[in-house]
Amino acid sequence: YYPKSSIKFGTVCYSSLTDKQRLFQNLDDALELYYSINQKIAVETKSGVTSVLTCDIVYVEAKGRKVIVHTSTADLDSTQTLQFWIDHLPQATFFQSHRSYIVNMAMVTSFDHELIYLCDGQFTAYLTRRKFTEFKKAYLMFMESKR
């Protein structure tokens, strides 16, 4: 018998029916993470449409009436709502840390009870106190899934 935590993406023998079910669940989880990282999404702006890999998005920010998609190379003023981004960004990789921010967990360097530091501190996003525990759990699960 192996506890679920020890076989999560690990190399163990899957011999029983429950072990095989866990294997398939782990494979599904790995595929979902892979596709979420390599997914392209269209960012509509006033000047046109730009196709961006989700892994290049650092965070999405609602600022007043504007929604800004911050990528590793540019900031794009999106005509889409923040709710659009909540609905279309992969949940395995992105987390809404505040009513105005959605962060890419792959870009997180560190966080405290108020801020999330992204890309070695180049960017910061707010983290509400009531979402701290939920974010911490989601981030640790995200990091575990990348092992």
PDB file of C-alpha atoms in Angstrom:
ATOM      1  CA  TYR A   1       0.000   0.000   0.000  1.00  0.00           C
ATOM      2  CA  TYR A   2       1.266   3.450  -0.947  1.00  0.00           C
ATOM      3  CA  PRO A   3      -0.283   6.658   0.341  1.00  0.00           C
ATOM      4  CA  LYS A   4      -1.634   8.864  -2.448  1.00  0.00           C
ATOM      5  CA  SER A   5       0.938  11.547  -1.710  1.00  0.00           C
ATOM      6  CA  SER A   6       3.800   9.122  -2.318  1.00  0.00           C
ATOM      7  CA  ILE A   7       2.593   8.035  -5.743  1.00  0.00           C
ATOM      8  CA  LYS A   8       1.610  11.431  -7.070  1.00  0.00           C
ATOM      9  CA  PHE A   9       3.677  11.490 -10.252  1.00  0.00           C
ATOM     10  CA  GLY A  10       6.169   9.165  -8.593  1.00  0.00           C
ATOM     11  CA  THR A  11       7.593   5.897  -9.832  1.00  0.00           C
ATOM     12  CA  VAL A  12       5.877   3.093  -7.971  1.00  0.00           C
ATOM     13  CA  CYS A  13       4.174  -0.142  -8.940  1.00  0.00           C
ATOM     14  CA  TYR A  14       0.507   0.281  -9.882  1.00  0.00           C
ATOM     15  CA  SER A  15      -0.805  -3.249  -9.339  1.00  0.00           C
ATOM     16  CA  SER A  16      -4.227  -3.055  -7.689  1.00  0.00           C
ATOM     17  CA  LEU A  17      -7.373  -1.578  -9.214  1.00  0.00           C
ATOM     18  CA  THR A  18      -7.228   1.461  -6.926  1.00  0.00           C
ATOM     19  CA  ASP A  19      -3.564   1.983  -7.806  1.00  0.00           C
ATOM     20  CA  LYS A  20      -4.442   1.858 -11.508  1.00  0.00           C
ATOM     21  CA  GLN A  21      -7.238   4.358 -10.936  1.00  0.00           C
ATOM     22  CA  ARG A  22      -4.756   6.633  -9.165  1.00  0.00           C
ATOM     23  CA  LEU A  23      -2.303   6.219 -12.042  1.00  0.00           C
ATOM     24  CA  PHE A  24      -4.924   7.305 -14.575  1.00  0.00           C
ATOM     25  CA  GLN A  25      -5.983  10.212 -12.366  1.00  0.00           C
ATOM     26  CA  ASN A  26      -2.340  11.300 -12.039  1.00  0.00           C
ATOM     27  CA  LEU A  27      -1.878  11.038 -15.810  1.00  0.00           C
ATOM     28  CA  ASP A  28      -5.029  13.121 -16.341  1.00  0.00           C
ATOM     29  CA  ASP A  29      -3.702  15.723 -13.878  1.00  0.00           C
ATOM     30  CA  ALA A  30      -0.337  15.825 -15.666  1.00  0.00           C
ATOM     31  CA  LEU A  31      -1.972  16.229 -19.091  1.00  0.00           C
ATOM     32  CA  GLU A  32      -4.258  18.982 -17.810  1.00  0.00           C
ATOM     33  CA  LEU A  33      -1.256  20.862 -16.416  1.00  0.00           C
ATOM     34  CA  TYR A  34       0.743  20.365 -19.639  1.00  0.00           C
ATOM     35  CA  TYR A  35      -2.071  21.647 -21.851  1.00  0.00           C
ATOM     36  CA  SER A  36      -2.797  24.570 -19.546  1.00  0.00           C
ATOM     37  CA  ILE A  37       0.825  25.683 -19.761  1.00  0.00           C
ATOM     38  CA  ASN A  38       1.026  25.387 -23.565  1.00  0.00           C
ATOM     39  CA  GLN A  39      -2.403  26.832 -24.377  1.00  0.00           C
ATOM     40  CA  LYS A  40      -2.762  29.925 -26.579  1.00  0.00           C
ATOM     41  CA  ILE A  41      -5.375  32.560 -25.882  1.00  0.00           C
ATOM     42  CA  ALA A  42      -6.499  35.549 -27.956  1.00  0.00           C
ATOM     43  CA  VAL A  43      -6.159  38.944 -26.309  1.00  0.00           C
ATOM     44  CA  GLU A  44      -8.539  41.427 -27.913  1.00  0.00           C
ATOM     45  CA  THR A  45      -7.345  45.031 -27.845  1.00  0.00           C
ATOM     46  CA  LYS A  46      -8.675  48.202 -29.492  1.00  0.00           C
ATOM     47  CA  SER A  47      -6.036  47.843 -32.212  1.00  0.00           C
ATOM     48  CA  GLY A  48      -6.568  44.139 -32.955  1.00  0.00           C
ATOM     49  CA  VAL A  49      -6.090  40.645 -31.611  1.00  0.00           C
ATOM     50  CA  THR A  50      -2.843  39.225 -30.224  1.00  0.00           C
ATOM     51  CA  SER A  51      -2.344  35.505 -29.633  1.00  0.00           C
ATOM     52  CA  VAL A  52      -0.457  34.779 -26.402  1.00  0.00           C
ATOM     53  CA  LEU A  53       0.704  31.568 -24.739  1.00  0.00           C
ATOM     54  CA  THR A  54      -0.867  31.330 -21.295  1.00  0.00           C
ATOM     55  CA  CYS A  55       2.567  30.518 -19.864  1.00  0.00           C
ATOM     56  CA  ASP A  56       3.734  33.991 -20.995  1.00  0.00           C
ATOM     57  CA  ILE A  57       1.008  35.762 -19.008  1.00  0.00           C
ATOM     58  CA  VAL A  58       2.429  36.991 -15.702  1.00  0.00           C
ATOM     59  CA  TYR A  59      -0.852  38.357 -14.337  1.00  0.00           C
ATOM     60  CA  VAL A  60      -4.104  40.032 -15.360  1.00  0.00           C
ATOM     61  CA  GLU A  61      -5.110  43.261 -13.652  1.00  0.00           C
ATOM     62  CA  ALA A  62      -8.362  45.223 -13.599  1.00  0.00           C
ATOM     63  CA  LYS A  63      -7.495  48.888 -13.252  1.00  0.00           C
ATOM     64  CA  GLY A  64     -10.509  51.168 -13.254  1.00  0.00           C
ATOM     65  CA  ARG A  65     -12.480  50.261 -16.365  1.00  0.00           C
ATOM     66  CA  LYS A  66      -9.453  48.728 -18.092  1.00  0.00           C
ATOM     67  CA  VAL A  67      -8.175  45.164 -17.974  1.00  0.00           C
ATOM     68  CA  ILE A  68      -4.438  44.827 -18.552  1.00  0.00           C
ATOM     69  CA  VAL A  69      -2.845  41.511 -19.485  1.00  0.00           C
ATOM     70  CA  HIS A  70       0.764  41.686 -18.303  1.00  0.00           C
ATOM     71  CA  THR A  71       2.968  39.274 -20.258  1.00  0.00           C
ATOM     72  CA  SER A  72       6.676  38.604 -20.077  1.00  0.00           C
ATOM     73  CA  THR A  73       7.203  40.923 -23.069  1.00  0.00           C
ATOM     74  CA  ALA A  74       4.370  43.495 -23.098  1.00  0.00           C
ATOM     75  CA  ASP A  75       1.319  44.919 -21.359  1.00  0.00           C
ATOM     76  CA  LEU A  76      -1.853  44.511 -23.423  1.00  0.00           C
ATOM     77  CA  ASP A  77      -4.985  46.604 -22.776  1.00  0.00           C
ATOM     78  CA  SER A  78      -7.688  43.989 -23.210  1.00  0.00           C
ATOM     79  CA  THR A  79     -11.239  44.821 -24.263  1.00  0.00           C
ATOM     80  CA  GLN A  80     -12.346  41.623 -22.507  1.00  0.00           C
ATOM     81  CA  THR A  81     -13.651  41.729 -18.941  1.00  0.00           C
ATOM     82  CA  LEU A  82     -11.875  40.322 -15.908  1.00  0.00           C
ATOM     83  CA  GLN A  83     -14.652  37.717 -15.723  1.00  0.00           C
ATOM     84  CA  PHE A  84     -13.692  36.569 -19.250  1.00  0.00           C
ATOM     85  CA  TRP A  85     -10.155  35.939 -18.022  1.00  0.00           C
ATOM     86  CA  ILE A  86     -11.376  34.139 -14.894  1.00  0.00           C
ATOM     87  CA  ASP A  87     -13.477  31.859 -17.110  1.00  0.00           C
ATOM     88  CA  HIS A  88     -10.878  31.230 -19.839  1.00  0.00           C
ATOM     89  CA  LEU A  89      -7.511  30.971 -18.095  1.00  0.00           C
ATOM     90  CA  PRO A  90      -6.654  27.445 -16.901  1.00  0.00           C
ATOM     91  CA  GLN A  91      -7.550  27.003 -13.232  1.00  0.00           C
ATOM     92  CA  ALA A  92      -4.621  24.644 -12.708  1.00  0.00           C
ATOM     93  CA  THR A  93      -2.212  27.520 -13.365  1.00  0.00           C
ATOM     94  CA  PHE A  94      -4.053  30.775 -12.579  1.00  0.00           C
ATOM     95  CA  PHE A  95      -5.550  32.051  -9.323  1.00  0.00           C
ATOM     96  CA  GLN A  96      -7.673  35.113  -8.580  1.00  0.00           C
ATOM     97  CA  SER A  97      -5.842  36.551  -5.587  1.00  0.00           C
ATOM     98  CA  HIS A  98      -7.889  39.742  -5.322  1.00  0.00           C
ATOM     99  CA  ARG A  99     -10.975  41.143  -7.030  1.00  0.00           C
ATOM    100  CA  SER A 100      -8.644  42.978  -9.434  1.00  0.00           C
ATOM    101  CA  TYR A 101      -5.884  40.380  -9.969  1.00  0.00           C
ATOM    102  CA  ILE A 102      -5.418  36.953 -11.520  1.00  0.00           C
ATOM    103  CA  VAL A 103      -1.879  35.588 -11.146  1.00  0.00           C
ATOM    104  CA  ASN A 104       0.043  32.900 -12.998  1.00  0.00           C
ATOM    105  CA  MET A 105       1.306  30.571 -10.269  1.00  0.00           C
ATOM    106  CA  ALA A 106       4.257  29.564 -12.453  1.00  0.00           C
ATOM    107  CA  MET A 107       5.511  33.161 -12.195  1.00  0.00           C
ATOM    108  CA  VAL A 108       5.276  33.419  -8.381  1.00  0.00           C
ATOM    109  CA  THR A 109       8.588  34.032  -6.634  1.00  0.00           C
ATOM    110  CA  SER A 110       7.210  34.524  -3.116  1.00  0.00           C
ATOM    111  CA  PHE A 111       4.188  35.829  -1.254  1.00  0.00           C
ATOM    112  CA  ASP A 112       3.119  37.143   2.121  1.00  0.00           C
ATOM    113  CA  HIS A 113      -0.264  37.990   3.660  1.00  0.00           C
ATOM    114  CA  GLU A 114      -0.714  41.054   1.423  1.00  0.00           C
ATOM    115  CA  LEU A 115       1.330  40.694  -1.770  1.00  0.00           C
ATOM    116  CA  ILE A 116       2.398  38.129  -4.341  1.00  0.00           C
ATOM    117  CA  TYR A 117       5.819  38.757  -5.883  1.00  0.00           C
ATOM    118  CA  LEU A 118       6.140  37.650  -9.493  1.00  0.00           C
ATOM    119  CA  CYS A 119       9.155  37.241 -11.796  1.00  0.00           C
ATOM    120  CA  ASP A 120      11.809  37.737  -9.109  1.00  0.00           C
ATOM    121  CA  GLY A 121       9.976  40.741  -7.679  1.00  0.00           C
ATOM    122  CA  GLN A 122       9.593  42.656 -10.965  1.00  0.00           C
ATOM    123  CA  PHE A 123       5.812  42.601 -10.510  1.00  0.00           C
ATOM    124  CA  THR A 124       3.505  42.510  -7.494  1.00  0.00           C
ATOM    125  CA  ALA A 125      -0.167  41.621  -7.134  1.00  0.00           C
ATOM    126  CA  TYR A 126      -2.458  42.057  -4.159  1.00  0.00           C
ATOM    127  CA  LEU A 127      -3.481  39.044  -2.095  1.00  0.00           C
ATOM    128  CA  THR A 128      -6.526  39.493   0.131  1.00  0.00           C
ATOM    129  CA  ARG A 129      -6.247  38.203   3.673  1.00  0.00           C
ATOM    130  CA  ARG A 130      -9.309  35.993   3.244  1.00  0.00           C
ATOM    131  CA  LYS A 131      -7.749  34.314   0.188  1.00  0.00           C
ATOM    132  CA  PHE A 132      -4.293  33.791   1.713  1.00  0.00           C
ATOM    133  CA  THR A 133      -4.925  30.237   2.966  1.00  0.00           C
ATOM    134  CA  GLU A 134      -6.693  29.218  -0.255  1.00  0.00           C
ATOM    135  CA  PHE A 135      -3.868  30.667  -2.370  1.00  0.00           C
ATOM    136  CA  LYS A 136      -1.193  29.012  -0.237  1.00  0.00           C
ATOM    137  CA  LYS A 137      -2.902  25.631  -0.636  1.00  0.00           C
ATOM    138  CA  ALA A 138      -3.394  26.096  -4.407  1.00  0.00           C
ATOM    139  CA  TYR A 139       0.207  27.252  -4.855  1.00  0.00           C
ATOM    140  CA  LEU A 140       1.659  24.333  -2.888  1.00  0.00           C
ATOM    141  CA  MET A 141      -0.480  21.896  -4.890  1.00  0.00           C
ATOM    142  CA  PHE A 142       0.670  23.578  -8.107  1.00  0.00           C
ATOM    143  CA  MET A 143       4.316  23.266  -7.062  1.00  0.00           C
ATOM    144  CA  GLU A 144       3.790  19.620  -6.066  1.00  0.00           C
ATOM    145  CA  SER A 145       2.270  18.852  -9.467  1.00  0.00           C
ATOM    146  CA  LYS A 146       5.374  20.225 -11.210  1.00  0.00           C
ATOM    147  CA  ARG A 147       7.734  17.807  -9.403  1.00  0.00           C
TER     148      ARG A 147
END
